[in-house]
PDB file of C-alpha atoms in Angstrom:
ATOM      1  CA  MET A   1     -11.625 -18.551  12.747  1.00 54.00           C
ATOM      2  CA  ARG A   2     -14.063 -15.619  14.055  1.00 63.00           C
ATOM      3  CA  HIS A   3     -14.250 -14.915  17.557  1.00 66.00           C
ATOM      4  CA  VAL A   4     -17.390 -13.882  19.531  1.00 65.00           C
ATOM      5  CA  GLU A   5     -18.063 -12.879  23.282  1.00 72.00           C
ATOM      6  CA  ILE A   6     -21.024 -11.188  24.405  1.00 74.00           C
ATOM      7  CA  GLU A   7     -21.053  -9.593  27.672  1.00 81.00           C
ATOM      8  CA  THR A   8     -24.255  -8.852  29.730  1.00 85.00           C
ATOM      9  CA  LEU A   9     -25.807  -8.209  33.284  1.00 88.00           C
ATOM     10  CA  VAL A  10     -28.338  -9.728  34.781  1.00 89.00           C
ATOM     11  CA  PRO A  11     -29.307  -7.786  37.791  1.00 91.00           C
ATOM     12  CA  GLU A  12     -29.932  -9.533  40.660  1.00 93.00           C
ATOM     13  CA  ALA A  13     -29.050 -12.214  39.319  1.00 93.00           C
ATOM     14  CA  ASP A  14     -26.344 -15.038  41.933  1.00 94.00           C
ATOM     15  CA  ALA A  15     -23.653 -15.114  39.353  1.00 92.00           C
ATOM     16  CA  ASP A  16     -23.595 -19.045  40.420  1.00 93.00           C
ATOM     17  CA  ALA A  17     -27.766 -19.657  39.164  1.00 94.00           C
ATOM     18  CA  VAL A  18     -26.370 -18.060  36.319  1.00 92.00           C
ATOM     19  CA  PHE A  19     -23.697 -20.053  35.749  1.00 92.00           C
ATOM     20  CA  ASP A  20     -25.738 -23.427  36.499  1.00 92.00           C
ATOM     21  CA  ARG A  21     -28.496 -22.251  33.757  1.00 92.00           C
ATOM     22  CA  ILE A  22     -25.863 -21.943  31.561  1.00 91.00           C
ATOM     23  CA  CYS A  23     -24.532 -24.898  31.746  1.00 91.00           C
ATOM     24  CA  ASP A  24     -28.005 -26.798  31.528  1.00 94.00           C
ATOM     25  CA  PHE A  25     -27.004 -27.967  27.942  1.00 94.00           C
ATOM     26  CA  THR A  26     -30.253 -29.940  27.826  1.00 94.00           C
ATOM     27  CA  ARG A  27     -32.509 -26.601  28.842  1.00 96.00           C
ATOM     28  CA  TYR A  28     -30.824 -24.709  25.612  1.00 95.00           C
ATOM     29  CA  ALA A  29     -33.773 -25.403  23.945  1.00 95.00           C
ATOM     30  CA  GLU A  30     -36.548 -23.994  25.528  1.00 95.00           C
ATOM     31  CA  TYR A  31     -34.346 -20.551  25.741  1.00 93.00           C
ATOM     32  CA  THR A  32     -34.707 -20.600  21.818  1.00 94.00           C
ATOM     33  CA  ASP A  33     -36.612 -21.260  18.466  1.00 94.00           C
ATOM     34  CA  ALA A  34     -33.066 -21.832  17.174  1.00 95.00           C
ATOM     35  CA  VAL A  35     -32.107 -24.725  19.302  1.00 96.00           C
ATOM     36  CA  ARG A  36     -33.815 -28.005  18.106  1.00 95.00           C
ATOM     37  CA  GLU A  37     -32.120 -30.550  20.640  1.00 95.00           C
ATOM     38  CA  VAL A  38     -29.259 -31.430  22.946  1.00 96.00           C
ATOM     39  CA  THR A  39     -29.039 -34.592  24.322  1.00 95.00           C
ATOM     40  CA  VAL A  40     -26.209 -34.393  26.642  1.00 93.00           C
ATOM     41  CA  ARG A  41     -24.340 -38.275  27.299  1.00 84.00           C
ATOM     42  CA  SER A  42     -22.283 -38.381  29.696  1.00 76.00           C
ATOM     43  CA  SER A  43     -21.400 -35.817  32.346  1.00 74.00           C
ATOM     44  CA  ASP A  44     -17.962 -36.457  34.650  1.00 77.00           C
ATOM     45  CA  GLU A  45     -15.827 -34.779  36.666  1.00 80.00           C
ATOM     46  CA  GLY A  46     -16.652 -31.618  35.677  1.00 80.00           C
ATOM     47  CA  VAL A  47     -16.499 -32.819  31.548  1.00 89.00           C
ATOM     48  CA  VAL A  48     -20.052 -33.313  30.391  1.00 90.00           C
ATOM     49  CA  GLU A  49     -20.185 -35.011  26.334  1.00 90.00           C
ATOM     50  CA  SER A  50     -23.188 -33.335  24.527  1.00 92.00           C
ATOM     51  CA  GLU A  51     -24.405 -33.760  20.951  1.00 92.00           C
ATOM     52  CA  TRP A  52     -26.461 -30.833  19.495  1.00 91.00           C
ATOM     53  CA  SER A  53     -28.632 -29.841  17.079  1.00 91.00           C
ATOM     54  CA  VAL A  54     -29.805 -26.055  15.378  1.00 91.00           C
ATOM     55  CA  TYR A  55     -31.286 -24.648  13.100  1.00 91.00           C
ATOM     56  CA  PHE A  56     -29.068 -22.437  11.213  1.00 86.00           C
ATOM     57  CA  ARG A  57     -29.281 -20.763   7.660  1.00 85.00           C
ATOM     58  CA  ASN A  58     -31.798 -22.505   5.821  1.00 84.00           C
ATOM     59  CA  GLY A  59     -31.039 -26.357   7.598  1.00 87.00           C
ATOM     60  CA  ILE A  60     -29.826 -28.481  10.188  1.00 89.00           C
ATOM     61  CA  MET A  61     -26.380 -28.015  12.307  1.00 87.00           C
ATOM     62  CA  CYS A  62     -25.506 -31.009  13.948  1.00 88.00           C
ATOM     63  CA  TRP A  63     -22.606 -31.556  16.619  1.00 86.00           C
ATOM     64  CA  SER A  64     -21.316 -33.119  19.346  1.00 87.00           C
ATOM     65  CA  GLU A  65     -18.662 -31.221  22.173  1.00 87.00           C
ATOM     66  CA  ARG A  66     -16.844 -32.182  25.024  1.00 87.00           C
ATOM     67  CA  ASP A  67     -17.147 -29.682  27.546  1.00 88.00           C
ATOM     68  CA  ARG A  68     -14.926 -29.153  30.855  1.00 89.00           C
ATOM     69  CA  ILE A  69     -17.473 -26.632  33.043  1.00 90.00           C
ATOM     70  CA  ASP A  70     -15.027 -24.510  35.793  1.00 90.00           C
ATOM     71  CA  ARG A  71     -17.270 -23.524  38.225  1.00 89.00           C
ATOM     72  CA  ASP A  72     -14.262 -21.987  40.126  1.00 91.00           C
ATOM     73  CA  ALA A  73     -13.638 -19.575  37.362  1.00 89.00           C
ATOM     74  CA  ARG A  74     -16.980 -19.904  35.821  1.00 88.00           C
ATOM     75  CA  THR A  75     -15.727 -20.957  32.197  1.00 86.00           C
ATOM     76  CA  ILE A  76     -16.880 -23.676  30.154  1.00 85.00           C
ATOM     77  CA  PRO A  77     -14.156 -24.225  27.656  1.00 79.00           C
ATOM     78  CA  SER A  78     -15.490 -27.173  25.237  1.00 72.00           C
ATOM     79  CA  SER A  79     -13.897 -28.940  21.933  1.00 69.00           C
ATOM     80  CA  ASN A  80     -16.364 -29.973  18.896  1.00 66.00           C
ATOM     81  CA  SER A  81     -15.385 -32.888  17.840  1.00 66.00           C
ATOM     82  CA  THR A  82     -17.723 -33.402  14.637  1.00 63.00           C
ATOM     83  CA  ALA A  83     -19.877 -31.247  13.400  1.00 61.00           C
ATOM     84  CA  THR A  84     -21.794 -31.580  10.117  1.00 58.00           C
ATOM     85  CA  SER A  85     -21.750 -28.272   8.433  1.00 54.00           C
ATOM     86  CA  THR A  86     -18.202 -28.406   8.460  1.00 44.00           C
ATOM     87  CA  GLY A  87     -16.699 -31.771   8.575  1.00 44.00           C
ATOM     88  CA  SER A  88     -13.806 -30.034  10.264  1.00 46.00           C
ATOM     89  CA  PRO A  89     -12.411 -29.566  14.188  1.00 48.00           C
ATOM     90  CA  ALA A  90     -13.203 -26.485  16.301  1.00 50.00           C
ATOM     91  CA  THR A  91     -12.829 -25.672  19.626  1.00 50.00           C
ATOM     92  CA  GLY A  92     -14.458 -22.559  21.809  1.00 49.00           C
ATOM     93  CA  ARG A  93     -14.463 -21.298  25.594  1.00 50.00           C
ATOM     94  CA  TRP A  94     -17.497 -20.024  27.484  1.00 47.00           C
ATOM     95  CA  PRO A  95     -16.946 -16.769  28.226  1.00 45.00           C
TER      96      PRO A  95
END
């Protein structure tokens, strides 16, 4: 499985405000043309279930995801429950 890490500095930005923006999955389509749609199905006690649809290569990739938002550590561990492009579960973590 590939592993990707991205680090960047956001000058003069509050870390909590930046993390809040990253956690706002429903707005991702506003930030990039690659994301078609993100629908958040539920949000309870730091756990967010969402459905994603993105343009990928020459098609569309869709998956559902369950993320645990840890505001203290500013991390978002996730588990991909269904993915139409791979058909197999995957896990991930931000950052």
